[in-house]
Short mmCIF file of C-alpha atoms in Angstrom, two decimals:
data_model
loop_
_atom_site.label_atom_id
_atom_site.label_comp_id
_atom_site.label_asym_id
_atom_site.label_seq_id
_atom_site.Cartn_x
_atom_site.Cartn_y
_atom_site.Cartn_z
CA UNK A 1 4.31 -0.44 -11.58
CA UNK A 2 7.50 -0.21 -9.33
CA UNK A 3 9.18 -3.50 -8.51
CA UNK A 4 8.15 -3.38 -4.23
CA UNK A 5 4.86 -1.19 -5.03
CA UNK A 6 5.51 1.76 -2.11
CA UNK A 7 9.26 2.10 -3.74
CA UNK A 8 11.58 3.06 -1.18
CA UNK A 9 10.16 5.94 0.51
CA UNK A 10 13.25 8.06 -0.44
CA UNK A 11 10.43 11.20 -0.45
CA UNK A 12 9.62 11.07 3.12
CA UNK A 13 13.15 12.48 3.44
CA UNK A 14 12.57 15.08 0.68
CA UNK A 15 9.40 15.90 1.68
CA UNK A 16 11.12 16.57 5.76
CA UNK A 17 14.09 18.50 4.06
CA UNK A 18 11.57 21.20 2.77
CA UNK A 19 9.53 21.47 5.61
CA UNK A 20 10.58 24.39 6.69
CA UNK A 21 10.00 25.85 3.39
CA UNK A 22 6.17 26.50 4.53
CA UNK A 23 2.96 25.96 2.14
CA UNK A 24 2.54 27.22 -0.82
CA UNK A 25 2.30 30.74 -1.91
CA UNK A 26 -1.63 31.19 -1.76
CA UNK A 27 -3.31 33.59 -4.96
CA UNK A 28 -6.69 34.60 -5.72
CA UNK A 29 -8.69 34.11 -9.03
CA UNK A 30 -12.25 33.70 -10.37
CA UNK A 31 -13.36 29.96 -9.86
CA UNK A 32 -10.30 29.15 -7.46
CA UNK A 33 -10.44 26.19 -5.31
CA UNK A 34 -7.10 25.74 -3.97
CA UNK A 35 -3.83 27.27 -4.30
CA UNK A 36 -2.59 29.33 -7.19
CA UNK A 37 -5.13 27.22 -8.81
CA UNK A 38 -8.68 27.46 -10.95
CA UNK A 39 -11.36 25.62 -11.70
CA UNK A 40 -11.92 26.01 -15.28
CA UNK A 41 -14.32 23.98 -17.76
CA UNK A 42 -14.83 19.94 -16.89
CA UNK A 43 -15.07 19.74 -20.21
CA UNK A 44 -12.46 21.74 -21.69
CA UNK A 45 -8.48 22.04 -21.73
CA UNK A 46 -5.55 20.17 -21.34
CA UNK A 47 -4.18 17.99 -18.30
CA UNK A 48 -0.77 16.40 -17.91
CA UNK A 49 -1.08 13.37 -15.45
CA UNK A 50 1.98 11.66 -13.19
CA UNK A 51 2.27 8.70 -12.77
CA UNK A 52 4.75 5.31 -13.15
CA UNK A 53 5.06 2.28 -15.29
CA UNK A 54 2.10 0.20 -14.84
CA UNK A 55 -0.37 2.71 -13.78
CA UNK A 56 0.48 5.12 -16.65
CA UNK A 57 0.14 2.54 -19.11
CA UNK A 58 -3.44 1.47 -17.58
CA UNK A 59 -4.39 5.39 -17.83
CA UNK A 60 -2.98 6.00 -21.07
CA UNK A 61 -4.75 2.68 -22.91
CA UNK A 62 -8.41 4.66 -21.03
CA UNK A 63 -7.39 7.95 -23.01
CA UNK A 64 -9.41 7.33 -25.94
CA UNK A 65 -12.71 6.11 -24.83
CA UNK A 66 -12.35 9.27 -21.92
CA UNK A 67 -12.21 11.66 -24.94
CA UNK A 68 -15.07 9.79 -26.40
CA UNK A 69 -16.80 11.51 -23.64
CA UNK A 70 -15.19 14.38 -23.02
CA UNK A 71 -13.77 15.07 -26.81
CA UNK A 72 -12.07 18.86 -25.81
CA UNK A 73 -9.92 17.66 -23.30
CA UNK A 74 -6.31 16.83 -24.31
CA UNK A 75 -4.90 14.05 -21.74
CA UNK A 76 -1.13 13.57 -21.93
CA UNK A 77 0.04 10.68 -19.31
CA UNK A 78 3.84 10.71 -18.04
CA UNK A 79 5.61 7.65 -16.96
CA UNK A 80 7.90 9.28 -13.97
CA UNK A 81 9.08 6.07 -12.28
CA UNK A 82 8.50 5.41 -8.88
CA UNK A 83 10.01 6.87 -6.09
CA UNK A 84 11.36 9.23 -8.95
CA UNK A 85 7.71 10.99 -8.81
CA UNK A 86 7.65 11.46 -5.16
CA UNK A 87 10.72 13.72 -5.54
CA UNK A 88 9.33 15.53 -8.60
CA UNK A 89 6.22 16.23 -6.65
CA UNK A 90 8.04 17.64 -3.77
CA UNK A 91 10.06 19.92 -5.70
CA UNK A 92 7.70 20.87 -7.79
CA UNK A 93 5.31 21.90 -4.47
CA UNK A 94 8.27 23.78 -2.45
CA UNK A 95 8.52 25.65 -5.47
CA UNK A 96 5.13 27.23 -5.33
CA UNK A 97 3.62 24.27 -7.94
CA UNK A 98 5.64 25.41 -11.00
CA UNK A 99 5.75 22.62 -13.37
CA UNK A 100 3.39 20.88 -11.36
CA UNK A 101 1.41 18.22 -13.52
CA UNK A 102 -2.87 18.26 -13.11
CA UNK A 103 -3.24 14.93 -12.08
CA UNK A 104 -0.94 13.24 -9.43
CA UNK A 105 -0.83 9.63 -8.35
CA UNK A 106 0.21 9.46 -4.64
CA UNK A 107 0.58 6.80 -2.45
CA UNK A 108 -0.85 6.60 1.22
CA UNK A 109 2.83 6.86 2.54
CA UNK A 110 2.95 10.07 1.14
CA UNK A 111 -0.49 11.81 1.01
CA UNK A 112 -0.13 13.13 4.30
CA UNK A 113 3.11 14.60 3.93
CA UNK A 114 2.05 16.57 1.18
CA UNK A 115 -0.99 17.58 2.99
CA UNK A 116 0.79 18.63 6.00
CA UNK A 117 3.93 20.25 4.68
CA UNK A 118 1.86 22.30 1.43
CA UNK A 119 -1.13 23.88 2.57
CA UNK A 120 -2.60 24.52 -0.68
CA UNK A 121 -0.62 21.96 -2.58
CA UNK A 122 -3.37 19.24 -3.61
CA UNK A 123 -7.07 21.10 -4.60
CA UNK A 124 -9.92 19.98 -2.30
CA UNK A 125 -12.17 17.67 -4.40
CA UNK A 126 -15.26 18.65 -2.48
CA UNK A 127 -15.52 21.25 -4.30
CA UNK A 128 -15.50 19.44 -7.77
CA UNK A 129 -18.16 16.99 -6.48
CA UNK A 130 -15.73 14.11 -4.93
CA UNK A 131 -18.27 13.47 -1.95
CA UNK A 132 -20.42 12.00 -4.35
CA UNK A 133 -18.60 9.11 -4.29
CA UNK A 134 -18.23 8.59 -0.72
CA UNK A 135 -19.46 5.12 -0.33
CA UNK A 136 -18.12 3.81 -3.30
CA UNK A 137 -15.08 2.38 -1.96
CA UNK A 138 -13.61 -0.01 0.40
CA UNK A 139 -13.74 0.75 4.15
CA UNK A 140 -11.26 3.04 5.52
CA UNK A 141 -10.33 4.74 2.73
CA UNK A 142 -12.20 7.84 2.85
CA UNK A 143 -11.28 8.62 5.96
CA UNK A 144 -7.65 8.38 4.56
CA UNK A 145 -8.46 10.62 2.02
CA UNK A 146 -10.36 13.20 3.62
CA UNK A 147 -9.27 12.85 7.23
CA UNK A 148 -10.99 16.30 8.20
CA UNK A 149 -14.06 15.42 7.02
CA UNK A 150 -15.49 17.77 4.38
CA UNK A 151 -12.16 18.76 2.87
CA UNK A 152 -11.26 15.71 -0.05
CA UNK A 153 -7.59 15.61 -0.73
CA UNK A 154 -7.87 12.63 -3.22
CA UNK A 155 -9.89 9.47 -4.55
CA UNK A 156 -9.22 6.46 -3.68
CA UNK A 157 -8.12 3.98 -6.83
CA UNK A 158 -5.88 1.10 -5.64
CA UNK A 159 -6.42 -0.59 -2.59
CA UNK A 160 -4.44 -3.77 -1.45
CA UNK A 161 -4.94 -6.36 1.80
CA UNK A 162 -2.40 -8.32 3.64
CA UNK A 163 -2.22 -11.67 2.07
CA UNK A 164 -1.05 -14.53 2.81
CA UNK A 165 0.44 -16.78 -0.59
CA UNK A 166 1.91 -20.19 0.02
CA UNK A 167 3.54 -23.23 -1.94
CA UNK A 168 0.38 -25.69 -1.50
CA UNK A 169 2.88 -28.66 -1.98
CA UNK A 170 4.81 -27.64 0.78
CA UNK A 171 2.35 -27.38 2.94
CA UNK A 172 0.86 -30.84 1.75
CA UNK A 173 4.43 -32.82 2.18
CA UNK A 174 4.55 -31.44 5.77
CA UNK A 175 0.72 -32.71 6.35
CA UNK A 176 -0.37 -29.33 7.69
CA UNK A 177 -3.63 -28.18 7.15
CA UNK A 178 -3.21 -23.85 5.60
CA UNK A 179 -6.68 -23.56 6.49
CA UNK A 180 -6.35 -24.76 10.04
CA UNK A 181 -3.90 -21.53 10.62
CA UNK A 182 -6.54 -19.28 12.98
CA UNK A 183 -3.51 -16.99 14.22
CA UNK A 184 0.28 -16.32 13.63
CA UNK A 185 1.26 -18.86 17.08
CA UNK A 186 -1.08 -21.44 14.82
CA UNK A 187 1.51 -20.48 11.82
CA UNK A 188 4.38 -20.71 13.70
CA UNK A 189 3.48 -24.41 15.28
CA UNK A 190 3.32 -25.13 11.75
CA UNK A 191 6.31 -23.54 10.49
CA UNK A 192 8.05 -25.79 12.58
CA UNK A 193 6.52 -28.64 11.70
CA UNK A 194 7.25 -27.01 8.00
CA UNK A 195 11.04 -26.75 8.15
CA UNK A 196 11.43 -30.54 10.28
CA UNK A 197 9.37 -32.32 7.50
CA UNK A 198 10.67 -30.33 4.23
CA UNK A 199 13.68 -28.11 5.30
CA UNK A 200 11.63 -24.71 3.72
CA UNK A 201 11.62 -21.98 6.24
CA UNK A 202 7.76 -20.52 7.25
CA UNK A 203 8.99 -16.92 5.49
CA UNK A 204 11.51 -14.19 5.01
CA UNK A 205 12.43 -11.04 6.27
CA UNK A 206 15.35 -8.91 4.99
CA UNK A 207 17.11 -9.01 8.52
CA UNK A 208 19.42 -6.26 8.05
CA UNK A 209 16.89 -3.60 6.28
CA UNK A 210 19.05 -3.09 3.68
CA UNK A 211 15.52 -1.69 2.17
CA UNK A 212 12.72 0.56 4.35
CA UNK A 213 9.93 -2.53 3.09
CA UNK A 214 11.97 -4.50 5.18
CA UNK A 215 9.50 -3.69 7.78
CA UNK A 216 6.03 -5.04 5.39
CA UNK A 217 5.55 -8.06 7.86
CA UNK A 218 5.93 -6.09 11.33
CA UNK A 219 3.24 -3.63 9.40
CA UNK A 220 1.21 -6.65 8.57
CA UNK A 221 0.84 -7.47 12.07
CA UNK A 222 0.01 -4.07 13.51
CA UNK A 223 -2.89 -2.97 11.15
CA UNK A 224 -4.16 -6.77 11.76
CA UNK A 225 -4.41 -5.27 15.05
CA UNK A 226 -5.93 -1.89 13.92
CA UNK A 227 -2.79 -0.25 15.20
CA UNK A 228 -0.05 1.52 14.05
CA UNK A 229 2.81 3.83 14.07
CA UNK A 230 0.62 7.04 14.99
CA UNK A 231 -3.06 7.43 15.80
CA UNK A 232 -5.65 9.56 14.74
CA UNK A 233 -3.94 12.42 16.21
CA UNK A 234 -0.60 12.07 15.05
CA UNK A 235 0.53 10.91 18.32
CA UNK A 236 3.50 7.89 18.52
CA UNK A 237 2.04 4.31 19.04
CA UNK A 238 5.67 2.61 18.45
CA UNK A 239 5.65 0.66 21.93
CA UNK A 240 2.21 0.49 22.13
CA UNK A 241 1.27 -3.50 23.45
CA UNK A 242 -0.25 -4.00 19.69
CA UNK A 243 3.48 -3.14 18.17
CA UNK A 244 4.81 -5.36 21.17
CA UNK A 245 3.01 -8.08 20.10
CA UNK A 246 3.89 -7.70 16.49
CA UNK A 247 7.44 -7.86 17.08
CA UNK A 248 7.25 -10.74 19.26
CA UNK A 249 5.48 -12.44 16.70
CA UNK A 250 8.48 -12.10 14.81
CA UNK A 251 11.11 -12.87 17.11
CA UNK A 252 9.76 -16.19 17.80
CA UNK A 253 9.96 -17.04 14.16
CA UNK A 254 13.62 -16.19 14.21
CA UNK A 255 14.50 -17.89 17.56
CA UNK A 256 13.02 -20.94 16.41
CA UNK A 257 14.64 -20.69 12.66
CA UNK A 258 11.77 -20.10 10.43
CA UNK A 259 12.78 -16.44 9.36
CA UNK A 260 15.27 -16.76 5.86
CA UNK A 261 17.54 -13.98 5.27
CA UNK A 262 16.27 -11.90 2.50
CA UNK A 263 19.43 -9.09 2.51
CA UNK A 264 19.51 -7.27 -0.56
CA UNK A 265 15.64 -6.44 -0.74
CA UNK A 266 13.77 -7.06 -3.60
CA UNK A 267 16.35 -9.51 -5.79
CA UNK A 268 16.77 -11.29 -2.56
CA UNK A 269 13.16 -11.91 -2.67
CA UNK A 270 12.59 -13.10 -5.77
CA UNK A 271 16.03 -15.38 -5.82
CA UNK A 272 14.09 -16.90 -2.70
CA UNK A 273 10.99 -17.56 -4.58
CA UNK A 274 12.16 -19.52 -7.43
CA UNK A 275 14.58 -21.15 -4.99
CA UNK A 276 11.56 -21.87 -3.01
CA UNK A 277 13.20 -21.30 -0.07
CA UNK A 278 10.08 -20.29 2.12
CA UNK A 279 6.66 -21.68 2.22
CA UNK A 280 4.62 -18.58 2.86
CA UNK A 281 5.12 -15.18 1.39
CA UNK A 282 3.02 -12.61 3.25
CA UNK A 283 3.02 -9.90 0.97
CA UNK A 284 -0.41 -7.94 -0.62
CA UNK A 285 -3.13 -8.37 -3.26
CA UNK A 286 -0.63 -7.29 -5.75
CA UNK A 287 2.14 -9.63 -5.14
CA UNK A 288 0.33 -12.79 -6.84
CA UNK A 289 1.14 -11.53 -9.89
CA UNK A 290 4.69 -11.25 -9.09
CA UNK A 291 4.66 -14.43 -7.64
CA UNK A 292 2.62 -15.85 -11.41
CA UNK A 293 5.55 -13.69 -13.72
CA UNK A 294 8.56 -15.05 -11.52
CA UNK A 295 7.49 -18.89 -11.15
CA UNK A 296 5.03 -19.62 -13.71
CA UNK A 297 6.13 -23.61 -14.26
CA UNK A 298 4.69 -23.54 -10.44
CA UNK A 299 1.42 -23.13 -11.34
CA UNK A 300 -1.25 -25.24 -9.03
CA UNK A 301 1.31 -25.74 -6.39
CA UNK A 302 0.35 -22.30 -4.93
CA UNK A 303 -2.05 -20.88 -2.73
CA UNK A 304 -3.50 -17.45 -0.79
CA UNK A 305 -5.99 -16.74 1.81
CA UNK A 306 -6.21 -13.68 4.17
CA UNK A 307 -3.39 -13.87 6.57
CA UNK A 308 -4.22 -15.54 10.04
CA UNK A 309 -5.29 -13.16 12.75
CA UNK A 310 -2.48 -11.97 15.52
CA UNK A 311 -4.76 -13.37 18.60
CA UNK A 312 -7.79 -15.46 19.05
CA UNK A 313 -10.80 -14.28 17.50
CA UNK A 314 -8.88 -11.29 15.69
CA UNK A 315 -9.76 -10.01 12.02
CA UNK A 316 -7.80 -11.51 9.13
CA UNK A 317 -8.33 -8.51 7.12
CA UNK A 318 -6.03 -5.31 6.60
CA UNK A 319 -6.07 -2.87 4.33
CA UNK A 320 -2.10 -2.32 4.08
CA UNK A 321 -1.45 0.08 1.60
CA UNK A 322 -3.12 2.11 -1.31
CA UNK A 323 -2.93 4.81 -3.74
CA UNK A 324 -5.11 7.54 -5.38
CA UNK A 325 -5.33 10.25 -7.89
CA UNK A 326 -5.15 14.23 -6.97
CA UNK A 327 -5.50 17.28 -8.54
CA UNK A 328 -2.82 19.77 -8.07
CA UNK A 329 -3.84 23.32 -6.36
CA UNK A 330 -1.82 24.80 -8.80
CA UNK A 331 -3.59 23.45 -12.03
CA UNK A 332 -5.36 26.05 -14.00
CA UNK A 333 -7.79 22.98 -14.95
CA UNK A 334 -8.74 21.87 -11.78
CA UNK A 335 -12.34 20.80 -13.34
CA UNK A 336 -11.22 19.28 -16.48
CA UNK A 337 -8.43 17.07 -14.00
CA UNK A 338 -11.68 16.07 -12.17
CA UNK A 339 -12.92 14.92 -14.92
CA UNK A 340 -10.34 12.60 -15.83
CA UNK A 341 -10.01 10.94 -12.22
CA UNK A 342 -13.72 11.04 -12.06
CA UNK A 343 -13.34 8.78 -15.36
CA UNK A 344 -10.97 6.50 -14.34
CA UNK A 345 -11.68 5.66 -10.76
CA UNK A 346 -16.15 5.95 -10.37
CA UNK A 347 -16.59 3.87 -13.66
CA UNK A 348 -16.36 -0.11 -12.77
CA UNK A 349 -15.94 -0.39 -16.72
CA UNK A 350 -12.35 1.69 -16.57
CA UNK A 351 -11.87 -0.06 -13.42
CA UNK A 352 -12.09 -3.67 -14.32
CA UNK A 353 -10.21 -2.64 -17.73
CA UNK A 354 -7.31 -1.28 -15.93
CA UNK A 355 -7.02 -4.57 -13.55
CA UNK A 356 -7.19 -6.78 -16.46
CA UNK A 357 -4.46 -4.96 -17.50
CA UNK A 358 -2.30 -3.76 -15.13
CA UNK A 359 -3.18 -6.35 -12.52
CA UNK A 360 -4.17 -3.35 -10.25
CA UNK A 361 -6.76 -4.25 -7.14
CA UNK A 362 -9.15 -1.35 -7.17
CA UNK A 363 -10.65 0.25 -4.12
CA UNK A 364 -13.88 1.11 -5.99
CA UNK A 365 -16.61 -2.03 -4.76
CA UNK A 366 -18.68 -1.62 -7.52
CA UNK A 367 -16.00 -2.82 -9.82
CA UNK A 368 -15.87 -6.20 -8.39
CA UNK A 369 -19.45 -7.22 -10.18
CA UNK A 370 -17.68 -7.98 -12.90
CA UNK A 371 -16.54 -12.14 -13.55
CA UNK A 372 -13.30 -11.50 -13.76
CA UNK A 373 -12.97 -11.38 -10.01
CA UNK A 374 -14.63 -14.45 -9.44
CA UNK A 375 -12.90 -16.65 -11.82
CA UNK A 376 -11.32 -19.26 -10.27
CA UNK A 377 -7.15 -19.21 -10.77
CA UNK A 378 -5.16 -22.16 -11.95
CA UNK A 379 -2.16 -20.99 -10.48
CA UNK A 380 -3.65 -20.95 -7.39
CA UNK A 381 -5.02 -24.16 -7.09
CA UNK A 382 -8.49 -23.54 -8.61
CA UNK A 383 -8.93 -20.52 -5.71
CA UNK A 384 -10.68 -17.54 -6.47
CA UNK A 385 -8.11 -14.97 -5.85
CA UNK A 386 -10.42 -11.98 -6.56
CA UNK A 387 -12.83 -13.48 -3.91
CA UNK A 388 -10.43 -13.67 -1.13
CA UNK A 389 -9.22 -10.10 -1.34
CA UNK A 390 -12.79 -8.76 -1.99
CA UNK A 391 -13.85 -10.46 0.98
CA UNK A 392 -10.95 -8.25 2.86
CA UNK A 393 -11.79 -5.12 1.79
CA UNK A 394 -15.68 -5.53 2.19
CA UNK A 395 -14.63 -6.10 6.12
CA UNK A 396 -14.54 -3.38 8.79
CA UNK A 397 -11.15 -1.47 8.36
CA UNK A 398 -9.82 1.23 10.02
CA UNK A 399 -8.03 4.53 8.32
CA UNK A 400 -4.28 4.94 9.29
CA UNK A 401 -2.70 7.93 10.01
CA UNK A 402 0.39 7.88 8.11
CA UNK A 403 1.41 11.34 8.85
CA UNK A 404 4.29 13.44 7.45
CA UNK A 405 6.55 11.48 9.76
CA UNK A 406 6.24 8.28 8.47
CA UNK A 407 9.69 8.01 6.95
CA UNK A 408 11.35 8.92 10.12
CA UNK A 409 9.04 6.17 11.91
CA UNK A 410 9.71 3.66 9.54
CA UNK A 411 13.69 4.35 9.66
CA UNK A 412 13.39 3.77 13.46
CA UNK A 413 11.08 0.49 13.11
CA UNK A 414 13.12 -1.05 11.13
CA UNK A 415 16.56 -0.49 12.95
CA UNK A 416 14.40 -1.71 15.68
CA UNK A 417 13.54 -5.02 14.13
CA UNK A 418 16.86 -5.41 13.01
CA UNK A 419 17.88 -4.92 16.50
CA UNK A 420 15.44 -8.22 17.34
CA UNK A 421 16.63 -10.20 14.35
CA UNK A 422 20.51 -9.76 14.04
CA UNK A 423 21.08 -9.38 18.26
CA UNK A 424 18.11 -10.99 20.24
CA UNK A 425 17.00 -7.97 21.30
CA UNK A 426 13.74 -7.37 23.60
CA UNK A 427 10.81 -6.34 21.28
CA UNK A 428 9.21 -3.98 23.98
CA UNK A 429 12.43 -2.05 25.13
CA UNK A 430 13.51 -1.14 21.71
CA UNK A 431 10.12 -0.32 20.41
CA UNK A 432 10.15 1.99 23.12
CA UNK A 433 13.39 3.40 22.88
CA UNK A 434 12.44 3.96 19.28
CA UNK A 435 9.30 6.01 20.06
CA UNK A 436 11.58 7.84 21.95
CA UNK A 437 13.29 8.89 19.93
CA UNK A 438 11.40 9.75 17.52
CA UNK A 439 9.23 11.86 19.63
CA UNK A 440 12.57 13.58 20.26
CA UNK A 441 12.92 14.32 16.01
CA UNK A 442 9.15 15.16 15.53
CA UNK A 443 7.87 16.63 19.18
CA UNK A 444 5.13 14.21 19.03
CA UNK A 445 3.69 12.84 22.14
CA UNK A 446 4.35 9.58 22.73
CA UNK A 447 1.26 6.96 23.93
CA UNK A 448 1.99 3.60 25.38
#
């Protein structure tokens, strides 16, 4: 597991420096389904899988009851790091696969790139029997992984919501009521009301984006409002009225002195949690366990619920980021990869193992029948945490087109909110200027 879950993007640029390198050199063979690649036996051969810390553990502990099933396939897990894999991956594809591993973990942010930049790179799991599994996971997600429809360019296997954690005491000493909090202007009446009564700031935001998850909370805010950086067609959204809105959001926090400086990214963030220096920490599914291995004497004076909508009568749920398993095109045991993935991400039993584990939210619905997601959580107050999120990801939620630009946005949006933060700037001119721009770098259209 890395420390800030999506790393630090750092293959967006790799993945943009090869892109002129074209896809993959295509071959022919008997049982081919992708590049360079074949089919094979599902029951048969032997599969390297990529992955990091966590999530490599989780696989490797499944190993032995997998090969209880399938005895004549030889699994061998690899603990890459994260964002070390995401460069490994994209060397590995500009150079025609060689060296490639079976089995790649990839997350959202980089799917698409992939995708777009390596025809040929990732085998299409339709042809293995993927679509299957179709309605076995949260909403939105297999539209992310097969955006085209019939073609299947992963499965779906972790799958976190925004969140919205807070210090119950706080909120308690200031006499506000968390659950009262319908939208973010609700949150920010209280933050005030928050930082008059107990001095805490509402939350924290590293100002200067001295790391690209600087810009998780302006995210936060757009998918709340189903939008984002590029639509369904790949064209720029960056100064669309949802982003507007989303930035506002956050400039009024700052103006009024309820934004903390978190410079210095992650260690920032966690010296500001067991200072307890902010009252809410908007941050995924994922993060409570952070939050549990960095302050555990605080346990019972925290909270979470879904995140307050951005207007009136808006959804509280987004589906902010995931990852998922693929095979590689150039794997000579596409089938026997299948297997494995097939294994660790359709069976609720692997599933619930790995989270118990690992602490890893799956995207696979079936999973959640088990107790251990409806258990209620004495760190958080007696809440059941698995609840909350489930309810989240059984909610309407729209796919997001990351595309193979998403680095370059994300560089742009968050020079844009430092812009906002640091100077005063207006939200809506330099959201513009920064779709601009980056229709300029890409030759994407820009929409308003």
């Amino acid at each position: 597991m890395d420390v800030t879950r999506r790393g630090v993007l750092q293959a967006g640029g790799a993945i943009a420096a090869v892109a002129g390198l074209g896809g993959l050199t295509a071959c022919s063979g008997t049982g081919s389904t992708s590049s360079g690649g074949a089919a094979g036996v599902k029951g048969k051969g032997a599969i390297t899988v990529w992955s990091w810390q966590g999530p490599a553990a989780a696989m490797k502990a499944l190993v032995p009851e997998f090969n209880k099933k399938y005895p004549d396939v030889k699994v061998t897990v690899e603990d890459i790091g994260n964002p070390a894999i995401w460069d490994k991956i994209t060397t590995a594809m500009a150079g025609g696969g060689a060296g490639l591993a079976d089995v790649l973990h990839i997350g959202v942010d980089y799917l698409p790139g992939y995708v777009e930049k390596f025809p040929g790179g990732l085998a299409d799991l339709s042809k293995l029997g993927a679509t299957a599994h179709k309605d076995a996971f949260a909403a939105g997600l297999w539209q992310t992984v097969a955006p085209n429809g019939s073609r299947v360019n992963a499965l779906p296997w972790e799958a976190n919501s925004g969140g919205f954690y807070y210090r119950a005491d706080v909120f308690e000493a200031a006499g506000v009521d968390v659950n009262a909090l319908a939208t973010w202007d609700d949150a920010i009446a209280a933050g005030k009301t928050i930082k008059a009564k107990t001095g805490k700031y509402l939350l924290g935001i590293d100002k200067p984006a001295s790391q690209p998850d600087a810009a998780n909370f302006f995210q936060m805010l757009l998918q709340l409002q189903g939008g984002f950086y590029f639509n369904h067609d790949g064209e720029i959204t960056l100064g669309s009225p949802e982003a507007v809105r989303a930035m506002t959001i956050i400039k009024e926090m700052n103006d009024a002195g309820l934004v903390s400086d978190l410079a210095g990214g992650w260690n920032a963030l966690i010296s500001s949690i067991k200072k307890g220096t902010a009252a809410v920490l908007p941050w995924p599914t994922w993060f409570g366990g952070v939050i549990k291995d960095t302050v555990p004497e605080e346990s019972g004076q925290w909270g979470v619920r879904l995140p307050p909508a951005v207007r009136p009568g808006g959804t509280q749920a987004a589906m902010v980021n995931s990852t998922h398993l693929a095979v590689a095109g150039s794997s000579s045991h596409q089938a026997a990869a299948w297997s494995f993935i097939e294994f660790v991400l359709t069976r609720p039993a692997s599933q619930v193992k790995i989270y118990k584990e690992a602490g890893i939210a799956p995207a696979l619905l079936k999973a959640y029948d088990d107790s251990v997601f409806h258990e209620p959580s004495q760190f958080f107050s007696g809440q059941k945490q698995g609840e909350i999120f489930l309810g989240a990801l059984q909610s309407p939620s729209p796919a997001f087109n990351y595309s193979a630009d998403y680095a370059r946005a994300l560089k742009f949006v968050t020079d844009a909110q430092t812009q906002v933060l640091l100077k005063g700037a207006d939200p809506a001119k330099v959201l513009r200027a920064a779709a601009d721009q980056l229709a300029q770098q890409t030759g994407r259209k820009v929409v308003r």
